[in-house]
Tab-separated table of C-alpha atoms and ligand atoms in Angstrom:
chain	number	residue	atom	x	y	z
S	1	MET	CA	81.545	-11.834	-48.681
S	2	ILE	CA	77.921	-12.726	-47.992
S	3	GLU	CA	77.357	-16.373	-47.143
S	4	ALA	CA	75.315	-18.901	-49.127
S	5	ARG	CA	73.383	-20.323	-46.187
S	6	THR	CA	72.665	-17.183	-44.232
S	7	LEU	CA	70.489	-14.130	-44.633
S	8	PRO	CA	70.421	-11.352	-45.624
S	9	ARG	CA	71.477	-11.811	-49.198
S	10	LEU	CA	69.445	-9.247	-51.152
S	11	PHE	CA	69.573	-6.843	-48.203
S	12	ALA	CA	73.241	-7.472	-47.371
S	13	GLY	CA	74.791	-4.281	-46.008
S	14	ALA	CA	71.430	-2.507	-46.102
S	15	THR	CA	70.849	0.453	-43.802
S	16	ASN	CA	68.236	3.185	-43.958
S	17	ARG	CA	70.263	4.831	-46.763
S	18	PRO	CA	71.034	3.337	-50.164
S	19	LEU	CA	74.439	1.625	-50.490
S	20	SER	CA	76.750	3.810	-52.569
S	21	LEU	CA	78.384	2.223	-55.613
S	22	GLU	CA	81.658	1.976	-53.693
S	23	ALA	CA	80.068	0.334	-50.652
S	24	HIS	CA	78.132	-1.985	-52.944
S	25	GLU	CA	81.354	-3.119	-54.623
S	26	GLU	CA	82.935	-3.808	-51.246
S	27	MET	CA	79.911	-5.786	-50.105
S	28	PHE	CA	79.463	-7.988	-53.183
S	29	ARG	CA	82.130	-9.883	-55.102
S	30	PRO	CA	82.692	-8.790	-58.773
S	31	ALA	CA	80.482	-10.446	-61.376
S	32	GLY	CA	81.586	-13.814	-62.767
S	33	ASN	CA	82.242	-14.945	-66.296
S	34	VAL	CA	79.728	-13.429	-68.747
S	35	ALA	CA	79.939	-16.521	-70.999
S	36	SER	CA	78.581	-18.809	-68.268
S	37	LEU	CA	75.869	-16.416	-67.049
S	38	LEU	CA	72.981	-18.081	-68.865
S	39	ASP	CA	74.014	-21.579	-67.742
S	40	GLU	CA	74.236	-20.407	-64.142
S	41	LEU	CA	70.863	-18.682	-64.364
S	42	ASP	CA	69.313	-21.831	-65.814
S	43	ALA	CA	70.849	-24.068	-63.133
S	44	SER	CA	69.727	-21.664	-60.393
S	45	GLY	CA	66.026	-22.321	-61.109
S	46	LEU	CA	65.192	-18.662	-60.461
S	47	VAL	CA	61.544	-17.800	-61.072
S	48	GLY	CA	60.218	-14.239	-61.312
S	49	ARG	CA	59.423	-12.598	-57.995
S	50	GLY	CA	56.734	-10.259	-59.373
S	51	GLY	CA	53.839	-12.686	-58.871
S	52	ALA	CA	53.598	-15.011	-61.878
S	53	ALA	CA	56.698	-17.104	-60.941
S	54	PHE	CA	57.660	-17.519	-64.613
S	55	PRO	CA	61.126	-19.134	-65.029
S	56	THR	CA	63.583	-16.301	-65.718
S	57	THR	CA	65.692	-18.389	-68.122
S	58	ARG	CA	62.666	-19.074	-70.318
S	59	LYS	CA	62.066	-15.347	-70.613
S	60	VAL	CA	65.732	-14.830	-71.499
S	61	GLN	CA	65.579	-17.573	-74.155
S	62	LEU	CA	62.466	-16.024	-75.698
S	63	LEU	CA	64.150	-12.624	-75.944
S	64	ARG	CA	67.511	-13.950	-77.142
S	65	ASN	CA	65.779	-15.321	-80.234
S	66	GLN	CA	64.302	-11.939	-81.106
S	67	ARG	CA	65.851	-9.404	-83.442
S	68	GLY	CA	65.945	-5.632	-83.156
S	69	HIS	CA	66.741	-2.948	-80.637
S	70	LYS	CA	65.945	-4.748	-77.371
S	71	TYR	CA	65.106	-3.399	-73.919
S	72	VAL	CA	65.233	-4.665	-70.370
S	73	VAL	CA	62.466	-3.089	-68.307
S	74	VAL	CA	62.877	-3.128	-64.521
S	75	ASN	CA	59.483	-3.044	-62.852
S	76	GLY	CA	59.723	-1.106	-59.587
S	77	MET	CA	56.117	0.142	-59.682
S	78	GLU	CA	54.938	-1.877	-56.666
S	79	GLY	CA	51.268	-1.737	-57.623
S	80	GLU	CA	50.135	-3.817	-54.628
S	81	PRO	CA	49.180	-1.439	-51.804
S	82	ALA	CA	50.260	-3.998	-49.184
S	83	ALA	CA	53.675	-4.611	-50.806
S	84	HIS	CA	56.804	-2.585	-50.123
S	85	LYS	CA	59.541	-4.974	-51.195
S	86	ASP	CA	60.694	-3.418	-54.464
S	87	ASN	CA	60.676	0.054	-52.941
S	88	ARG	CA	62.755	-1.227	-50.031
S	89	LEU	CA	65.247	-2.933	-52.354
S	90	LEU	CA	65.585	0.135	-54.574
S	91	SER	CA	66.070	2.304	-51.474
S	92	THR	CA	68.750	0.096	-49.929
S	93	ASN	CA	70.601	-1.890	-52.623
S	94	PRO	CA	69.735	-0.134	-55.915
S	95	HIS	CA	73.033	-1.170	-57.534
S	96	LEU	CA	72.269	-4.867	-57.020
S	97	VAL	CA	69.026	-4.378	-58.982
S	98	LEU	CA	70.855	-2.442	-61.713
S	99	ASP	CA	73.648	-5.066	-61.875
S	100	GLY	CA	71.037	-7.770	-62.460
S	101	ALA	CA	69.344	-5.661	-65.157
S	102	GLU	CA	72.714	-5.204	-66.889
S	103	MET	CA	73.363	-8.954	-66.751
S	104	LEU	CA	69.944	-9.638	-68.283
S	105	ALA	CA	70.685	-7.045	-70.967
S	106	THR	CA	73.961	-8.841	-71.744
S	107	MET	CA	72.189	-12.195	-72.014
S	108	ILE	CA	69.466	-11.007	-74.392
S	109	GLY	CA	71.594	-8.445	-76.276
S	110	ALA	CA	69.652	-5.364	-75.116
S	111	SER	CA	71.136	-1.926	-75.595
S	112	ARG	CA	68.892	-0.035	-73.139
S	113	ILE	CA	67.507	-0.541	-69.666
S	114	ALA	CA	64.329	1.272	-68.600
S	115	ILE	CA	63.766	1.310	-64.852
S	116	CYS	CA	60.225	2.261	-63.809
S	117	VAL	CA	59.317	3.680	-60.398
S	118	ALA	CA	55.990	5.345	-59.559
S	119	ARG	CA	56.296	9.146	-59.546
S	120	ASP	CA	54.136	9.181	-56.412
S	121	ASN	CA	57.122	7.772	-54.562
S	122	PRO	CA	59.672	10.620	-54.817
S	123	THR	CA	62.116	9.168	-52.260
S	124	VAL	CA	62.615	5.972	-54.246
S	125	VAL	CA	62.775	7.962	-57.490
S	126	HIS	CA	65.551	10.063	-55.942
S	127	HIS	CA	67.538	7.006	-54.760
S	128	VAL	CA	67.367	5.398	-58.184
S	129	GLU	CA	68.342	8.664	-59.902
S	130	GLN	CA	71.387	8.915	-57.652
S	131	ALA	CA	72.427	5.337	-58.352
S	132	ILE	CA	72.154	5.924	-62.109
S	133	HIS	CA	74.305	9.090	-61.795
S	134	GLU	CA	76.935	7.230	-59.765
S	135	ARG	CA	77.228	4.632	-62.505
S	136	ALA	CA	77.265	7.261	-65.263
S	137	ARG	CA	80.184	9.051	-63.549
S	138	ARG	CA	82.216	5.850	-63.857
S	139	ASN	CA	81.783	6.023	-67.632
S	140	LEU	CA	81.373	2.268	-67.808
S	141	ARG	CA	80.558	0.672	-71.113
S	142	GLY	CA	77.256	-1.147	-71.228
S	143	PRO	CA	73.588	-0.510	-71.864
S	144	GLY	CA	72.236	2.970	-71.189
S	145	ILE	CA	69.919	3.224	-68.182
S	146	ASP	CA	66.848	5.502	-68.208
S	147	LEU	CA	64.548	6.185	-65.289
S	148	HIS	CA	60.797	6.405	-66.034
S	149	THR	CA	58.163	7.513	-63.539
S	150	PRO	CA	54.609	6.529	-64.543
S	151	PRO	CA	51.754	7.495	-62.207
S	152	TRP	CA	50.961	4.857	-59.564
S	153	ARG	CA	47.916	2.682	-59.808
S	154	TYR	CA	47.295	-1.032	-59.401
S	155	VAL	CA	47.313	-2.037	-63.067
S	156	ALA	CA	50.184	0.332	-64.021
S	157	GLY	CA	52.616	-2.306	-62.736
S	158	GLU	CA	51.162	-5.042	-64.976
S	159	GLU	CA	53.992	-5.771	-67.409
S	160	SER	CA	52.096	-5.025	-70.619
S	161	ALA	CA	50.727	-1.781	-69.104
S	162	LEU	CA	54.259	-0.752	-68.243
S	163	VAL	CA	55.500	-1.387	-71.770
S	164	HIS	CA	52.435	0.442	-73.103
S	165	TRP	CA	53.419	3.420	-70.961
S	166	LEU	CA	57.008	3.358	-72.244
S	167	ASP	CA	55.724	3.090	-75.795
S	168	ASP	CA	53.064	5.805	-75.772
S	169	ASN	CA	52.429	7.127	-72.248
S	170	GLU	CA	49.316	5.064	-71.573
S	171	SER	CA	49.211	2.807	-68.519
S	172	LEU	CA	46.771	0.319	-70.031
S	173	PRO	CA	47.348	-3.435	-70.205
S	174	GLN	CA	47.542	-4.868	-73.730
S	175	TYR	CA	45.436	-7.753	-74.987
S	176	ARG	CA	47.608	-10.877	-75.037
S	177	PRO	CA	45.600	-13.954	-75.943
S	178	ASP	CA	48.680	-16.146	-76.405
S	179	ARG	CA	50.925	-15.704	-73.393
S	180	PRO	CA	53.910	-15.779	-73.227
S	181	HIS	CA	53.969	-13.035	-75.767
S	182	ILE	CA	56.779	-10.696	-76.821
S	183	LEU	CA	56.090	-7.167	-75.601
S	184	ARG	CA	57.490	-4.341	-77.714
S	185	ILE	CA	58.555	-0.735	-77.278
S	186	GLY	CA	58.177	0.610	-80.781
S	187	ARG	CA	59.435	-2.365	-82.773
S	188	GLY	CA	61.955	-3.364	-80.125
S	189	PRO	CA	61.320	-6.505	-78.028
S	190	ALA	CA	61.187	-5.802	-74.306
S	191	MET	CA	61.843	-8.101	-71.353
S	192	VAL	CA	60.142	-7.022	-68.121
S	193	ASP	CA	61.359	-8.235	-64.719
S	194	ASN	CA	60.551	-6.891	-61.320
S	195	ALA	CA	63.243	-5.321	-59.132
S	196	GLU	CA	63.586	-8.324	-56.817
S	197	THR	CA	64.063	-10.694	-59.758
S	198	CYS	CA	66.805	-8.432	-61.145
S	199	ALA	CA	68.544	-8.288	-57.743
S	200	ASN	CA	68.551	-12.103	-57.642
S	201	VAL	CA	70.117	-12.196	-61.117
S	202	GLY	CA	72.745	-9.788	-59.749
S	203	LEU	CA	73.595	-12.345	-57.036
S	204	ILE	CA	73.529	-15.402	-59.317
S	205	GLY	CA	75.859	-13.626	-61.785
S	206	ARG	CA	78.403	-13.235	-58.953
S	207	TYR	CA	78.083	-16.316	-56.792
S	208	GLY	CA	76.583	-18.907	-59.162
S	209	ALA	CA	73.696	-21.364	-59.140
S	210	GLN	CA	74.967	-23.682	-56.419
S	211	TRP	CA	75.359	-20.796	-54.001
S	212	PHE	CA	71.851	-19.561	-54.866
S	213	ARG	CA	70.330	-22.997	-54.274
S	214	ALA	CA	71.849	-23.291	-50.798
S	215	LEU	CA	68.631	-21.587	-49.630
S	216	GLY	CA	65.042	-22.379	-50.520
S	217	THR	CA	63.494	-25.626	-51.728
S	218	HIS	CA	64.233	-27.756	-54.771
S	219	ASP	CA	61.391	-26.307	-56.870
S	220	HIS	CA	61.445	-22.837	-55.351
S	221	PRO	CA	65.069	-22.033	-54.571
S	222	GLY	CA	66.662	-18.959	-53.021
S	223	SER	CA	65.432	-16.323	-50.624
S	224	VAL	CA	62.375	-14.136	-51.056
S	225	VAL	CA	61.287	-10.715	-49.823
S	226	VAL	CA	57.896	-10.521	-48.133
S	227	SER	CA	55.935	-7.555	-46.813
S	228	VAL	CA	54.192	-8.544	-43.577
S	229	THR	CA	51.275	-6.212	-42.808
S	230	GLY	CA	47.821	-6.129	-41.222
S	231	ALA	CA	47.445	-7.066	-37.551
S	232	VAL	CA	51.148	-7.008	-36.654
S	233	THR	CA	52.988	-4.864	-34.135
S	234	ARG	CA	56.018	-4.398	-36.423
S	235	PRO	CA	54.928	-4.191	-40.093
S	236	ASN	CA	58.063	-5.145	-41.933
S	237	VAL	CA	59.731	-6.139	-45.182
S	238	LEU	CA	61.629	-9.343	-44.496
S	239	GLU	CA	64.004	-11.436	-46.564
S	240	VAL	CA	63.320	-15.085	-45.727
S	241	ASN	CA	64.483	-18.514	-46.780
S	242	LEU	CA	61.869	-20.003	-49.121
S	243	GLY	CA	60.321	-22.908	-47.203
S	244	THR	CA	60.331	-21.097	-43.827
S	245	PRO	CA	57.111	-21.821	-41.865
S	246	ILE	CA	54.705	-18.913	-42.365
S	247	SER	CA	54.160	-18.803	-38.587
S	248	SER	CA	57.798	-17.855	-38.034
S	249	LEU	CA	57.784	-14.992	-40.546
S	250	LEU	CA	54.569	-13.694	-38.952
S	251	ALA	CA	56.159	-13.958	-35.500
S	252	SER	CA	59.123	-11.824	-36.578
S	253	ALA	CA	56.666	-9.030	-37.445
S	254	GLY	CA	54.887	-9.387	-34.101
S	255	ALA	CA	51.681	-11.018	-35.368
S	256	ASP	CA	49.104	-12.682	-33.147
S	257	PRO	CA	50.208	-16.376	-33.015
S	258	ALA	CA	46.624	-17.495	-33.740
S	259	PRO	CA	45.238	-15.231	-36.479
S	260	GLN	CA	41.909	-15.781	-38.211
S	261	ALA	CA	43.531	-15.831	-41.685
S	262	VAL	CA	46.491	-14.489	-43.655
S	263	LEU	CA	46.140	-13.009	-47.138
S	264	LEU	CA	49.001	-14.306	-49.291
S	265	GLY	CA	50.175	-12.933	-52.614
S	266	GLY	CA	48.445	-9.548	-52.459
S	267	TYR	CA	44.969	-8.317	-53.392
S	268	GLY	CA	44.827	-10.694	-56.344
S	269	GLY	CA	45.839	-13.531	-54.010
S	270	ALA	CA	43.961	-15.759	-51.569
S	271	TRP	CA	43.530	-16.459	-47.851
S	272	LEU	CA	45.412	-18.981	-45.766
S	273	ARG	CA	43.348	-20.158	-42.782
S	274	GLY	CA	44.668	-19.434	-39.324
S	275	ASP	CA	45.115	-23.173	-38.626
S	276	GLN	CA	47.387	-23.544	-41.680
S	277	ILE	CA	50.111	-21.051	-40.713
S	278	ASN	CA	52.735	-23.727	-40.196
S	279	THR	CA	52.723	-24.300	-43.969
S	280	PRO	CA	56.165	-23.608	-45.517
S	281	TYR	CA	56.338	-20.310	-47.396
S	282	CYS	CA	57.119	-21.542	-50.933
S	283	ASN	CA	55.050	-22.286	-54.003
S	284	GLU	CA	55.418	-26.068	-53.857
S	285	ALA	CA	53.879	-26.228	-50.339
S	286	LEU	CA	51.224	-23.586	-51.055
S	287	ALA	CA	50.051	-24.948	-54.434
S	288	PRO	CA	47.963	-27.832	-52.926
S	289	LEU	CA	46.068	-25.139	-50.960
S	290	SER	CA	45.500	-23.166	-54.212
S	291	LEU	CA	47.824	-20.463	-52.880
S	292	SER	CA	51.149	-19.002	-53.946
S	293	VAL	CA	53.812	-16.580	-52.767
S	294	GLY	CA	52.577	-14.231	-55.528
S	295	ALA	CA	53.650	-10.623	-55.058
S	296	GLY	CA	55.260	-11.331	-51.660
S	297	VAL	CA	52.560	-10.095	-49.283
S	298	ALA	CA	51.391	-11.664	-46.023
S	299	ALA	CA	48.551	-9.573	-44.544
S	300	VAL	CA	47.343	-10.804	-41.164
S	301	LEU	CA	43.684	-10.714	-40.163
S	302	PRO	CA	43.028	-11.196	-36.429
S	303	ARG	CA	40.177	-13.271	-35.019
S	304	GLN	CA	38.178	-10.184	-34.044
S	305	ALA	CA	38.119	-8.796	-37.630
S	306	CYS	CA	35.202	-9.220	-40.027
S	307	GLY	CA	36.650	-10.997	-43.071
S	308	ILE	CA	33.705	-10.211	-45.322
S	309	ILE	CA	33.867	-6.459	-44.636
S	310	GLU	CA	37.602	-6.510	-45.389
S	311	ALA	CA	36.915	-8.484	-48.585
S	312	HIS	CA	34.289	-5.966	-49.686
S	313	ARG	CA	36.704	-3.039	-49.144
S	314	VAL	CA	39.405	-4.710	-51.247
S	315	VAL	CA	37.038	-5.664	-54.086
S	316	ARG	CA	35.502	-2.177	-54.169
S	317	TRP	CA	38.996	-0.730	-54.503
S	318	MET	CA	40.123	-3.302	-57.104
S	319	ALA	CA	37.020	-2.454	-59.182
S	320	HIS	CA	37.946	1.203	-58.930
S	321	GLU	CA	41.542	0.436	-60.031
S	322	SER	CA	40.715	-1.460	-63.235
S	323	ALA	CA	41.466	0.173	-66.564
S	324	ARG	CA	37.785	-0.309	-67.540
S	325	GLN	CA	38.641	-1.231	-71.098
S	326	CYS	CA	37.089	-4.725	-70.948
S	327	GLY	CA	33.588	-5.836	-69.924
S	328	PRO	CA	34.676	-8.109	-67.028
S	329	CYS	CA	36.376	-5.146	-65.369
S	330	ALA	CA	33.990	-2.354	-66.345
S	331	PHE	CA	30.836	-4.228	-65.266
S	332	GLY	CA	31.876	-7.455	-63.561
S	333	LEU	CA	34.080	-6.111	-60.771
S	334	PRO	CA	31.655	-3.374	-59.599
S	335	ALA	CA	28.921	-6.051	-59.587
S	336	LEU	CA	31.079	-8.285	-57.362
S	337	ALA	CA	31.613	-5.353	-54.993
S	338	GLU	CA	27.852	-4.631	-54.937
S	339	ASP	CA	27.042	-8.255	-54.165
S	340	LEU	CA	29.592	-8.359	-51.359
S	341	LEU	CA	28.016	-5.205	-49.941
S	342	ALA	CA	24.606	-6.889	-50.033
S	343	VAL	CA	26.095	-9.873	-48.163
S	344	VAL	CA	27.525	-7.512	-45.534
S	345	ARG	CA	24.074	-5.956	-45.085
S	346	GLY	CA	22.464	-9.404	-44.887
S	347	GLY	CA	18.785	-10.268	-45.161
S	348	ARG	CA	17.085	-11.546	-48.287
S	349	ASP	CA	19.169	-9.383	-50.611
S	350	GLY	CA	22.297	-10.849	-49.069
S	351	VAL	CA	21.081	-14.410	-49.595
S	352	ALA	CA	20.372	-13.647	-53.277
S	353	ALA	CA	23.774	-11.952	-53.629
S	354	ILE	CA	25.750	-14.870	-52.248
S	355	ALA	CA	24.034	-17.143	-54.761
S	356	ARG	CA	24.918	-14.719	-57.591
S	357	LEU	CA	28.572	-14.284	-56.604
S	358	GLN	CA	29.706	-17.735	-57.757
S	359	ASP	CA	27.967	-17.275	-61.137
S	360	ARG	CA	29.531	-13.871	-61.590
S	361	CYS	CA	32.980	-15.258	-60.800
S	362	ASN	CA	32.518	-17.985	-63.435
S	363	VAL	CA	31.451	-15.429	-66.054
S	364	ILE	CA	34.321	-13.017	-65.326
S	365	GLU	CA	37.198	-15.491	-65.039
S	366	GLY	CA	39.520	-15.650	-68.054
S	367	ARG	CA	37.656	-12.948	-69.993
S	368	GLY	CA	39.805	-9.867	-69.318
S	369	ALA	CA	42.615	-8.650	-71.531
S	370	CYS	CA	44.892	-8.938	-68.513
S	371	ARG	CA	44.784	-10.990	-65.313
S	372	HIS	CA	43.385	-8.217	-63.104
S	373	PRO	CA	39.814	-9.593	-63.007
S	374	ASP	CA	41.093	-13.162	-62.512
S	375	GLY	CA	42.958	-11.988	-59.418
S	376	VAL	CA	39.790	-10.395	-58.029
S	377	VAL	CA	37.812	-13.580	-58.728
S	378	ARG	CA	40.442	-15.663	-56.910
S	379	PHE	CA	40.256	-13.291	-53.927
S	380	VAL	CA	36.403	-13.337	-53.854
S	381	ARG	CA	36.180	-17.145	-54.063
S	382	SER	CA	38.737	-17.539	-51.307
S	383	SER	CA	36.929	-14.960	-49.118
S	384	ILE	CA	33.592	-16.779	-49.536
S	385	ASP	CA	35.265	-20.043	-48.591
S	386	VAL	CA	37.391	-18.884	-45.645
S	387	PHE	CA	34.851	-16.475	-44.135
S	388	ALA	CA	31.811	-18.753	-44.507
S	389	ALA	CA	30.985	-18.349	-40.803
S	390	ASP	CA	31.118	-14.521	-41.039
S	391	ILE	CA	28.840	-14.681	-44.090
S	392	ASP	CA	26.278	-16.868	-42.283
S	393	ASN	CA	26.243	-14.422	-39.388
S	394	HIS	CA	25.651	-11.453	-41.690
S	395	LEU	CA	22.901	-13.222	-43.627
S	396	ARG	CA	20.985	-13.979	-40.470
S	397	GLY	CA	21.498	-10.451	-39.175
S	398	ALA	CA	23.876	-11.301	-36.337
S	399	PRO	CA	27.393	-10.259	-37.406
S	400	CYS	CA	30.306	-10.400	-34.994
S	401	ALA	CA	31.767	-7.451	-33.079
S	402	GLY	CA	34.373	-6.868	-35.832
S	403	ALA	CA	31.630	-5.696	-38.186
S	404	ARG	CA	30.476	-3.116	-35.637
S	405	SER	CA	33.984	-1.758	-35.090
S	406	SER	CA	35.675	0.845	-37.293
S	407	GLN	CA	39.065	-0.901	-37.008
S	408	ARG	CA	40.266	-2.243	-40.392
S	409	TYR	CA	43.404	-4.222	-41.185
S	410	LEU	CA	44.000	-4.185	-44.957
S	411	THR	CA	45.394	-1.023	-46.562
S	412	VAL	CA	43.015	0.261	-49.211
S	413	PRO	CA	44.374	3.650	-50.357
S	414	ALA	CA	41.547	5.061	-52.458
S	415	LEU	CA	39.029	4.363	-49.720
S	416	GLU	CA	40.861	6.125	-46.967
S	417	HIS	CA	39.009	9.370	-47.647
S	418	GLU	CA	35.703	7.686	-48.330
S	419	GLU	CA	33.188	6.621	-45.811
S	420	ASP	CA	33.918	3.098	-44.637
S	421	LEU	CA	31.189	0.595	-44.065
S	422	ILE	CA	30.280	-0.311	-40.497
S	423	TRP	CA	27.497	-2.825	-40.026
S	424	GLU	CA	24.613	-1.307	-38.101
B	1	LIG	S1	40.952	-6.838	-67.789
B	1	LIG	FE1	40.540	-4.922	-66.699
B	1	LIG	S2	42.519	-4.130	-66.065
B	1	LIG	FE2	42.863	-5.716	-67.611
B	1	LIG	S3	42.963	-4.634	-69.544
B	1	LIG	FE3	40.839	-5.206	-69.299
B	1	LIG	S4	39.875	-3.477	-68.255
B	1	LIG	FE4	42.066	-3.246	-68.045
């Protein structure tokens, strides 16, 4: 049996092939008492691993009180280009994710589970299909499981966009002024949880809350999966104890021990300065720095990189990825990208642009139907703050060598075939 105080937990038994149902049952103890599931989940303190860190029990309570034909939706879309954690989990331990989804379905009284994986990722789609077939061959009673494969894009993984897709094939976020809000497929209430959250429920349902809490911190218990990318020699998806110093998780991916900055949480996240990398990786330690674990990304920027050029690339791509159904996204995000470009080019236009950026951020924040523009604003503000020295250099026409190099560190898929900006 896997141990409470050691890792891996979520990746126990994982190889480069998915664990078969048989191997999965040998690796993990059978699920515990269904009647005590909700109490154990509550005592575990599990919060969602998709980015928002919403307490999973509160979601369950909200859905338990709803009537109708309910759904559990497993979000395996992995919209963040720098994140690979849900894909890795679904490709190694898919049955742990499906077990957790079934437990959630039991708790809220759902009769169907919809698992969503981007169609652009055929290997993961295939692994999940196989896992569903293995379970179907057992003829077990329980909720039916359907695989859905929406097209990949950044906002397609936003929970209301996912439900919108399941409801009428449109990957557009829905306007939700009063969050938390019950999402619906047809008239049926739907509970959306990402794959890592479901896998954690699968563990808590077997080993209980006390076991779960043997790792992590009081307010942020358990283990967490993080994709370490950027300037590292071994880009990796790691399962770590929440509260581990960030420096040690960077070291295990072969990062420079003295980076310029580390982007945490994904492209809607914020930068940790290079001199803060001994901060524990958990929300309670990161919150005073206005940071969070978010979508489980740590992207390393080395000292020789130009932070403001990297920021411009990300914002240009995030503007491109919006659903363009609200003003802040349709007009605000391209304007942020334009201003960042002016800063990169420097001179008088750059000075005017840097003054405008803060005002634009204030106008955009909180005005979108979903949180996509708020994430971009957070990223822009953090970039202006952390890369102040780079900005000064660009404005006075003397950027560092990183701006003159074509080497980039953050993955920005849509831009890979477009001309990148090199300061001249
Ligand atoms: S804020 Fe942007 S991404 Fe969100 S719904 Fe509006 S247009 Fe779409």
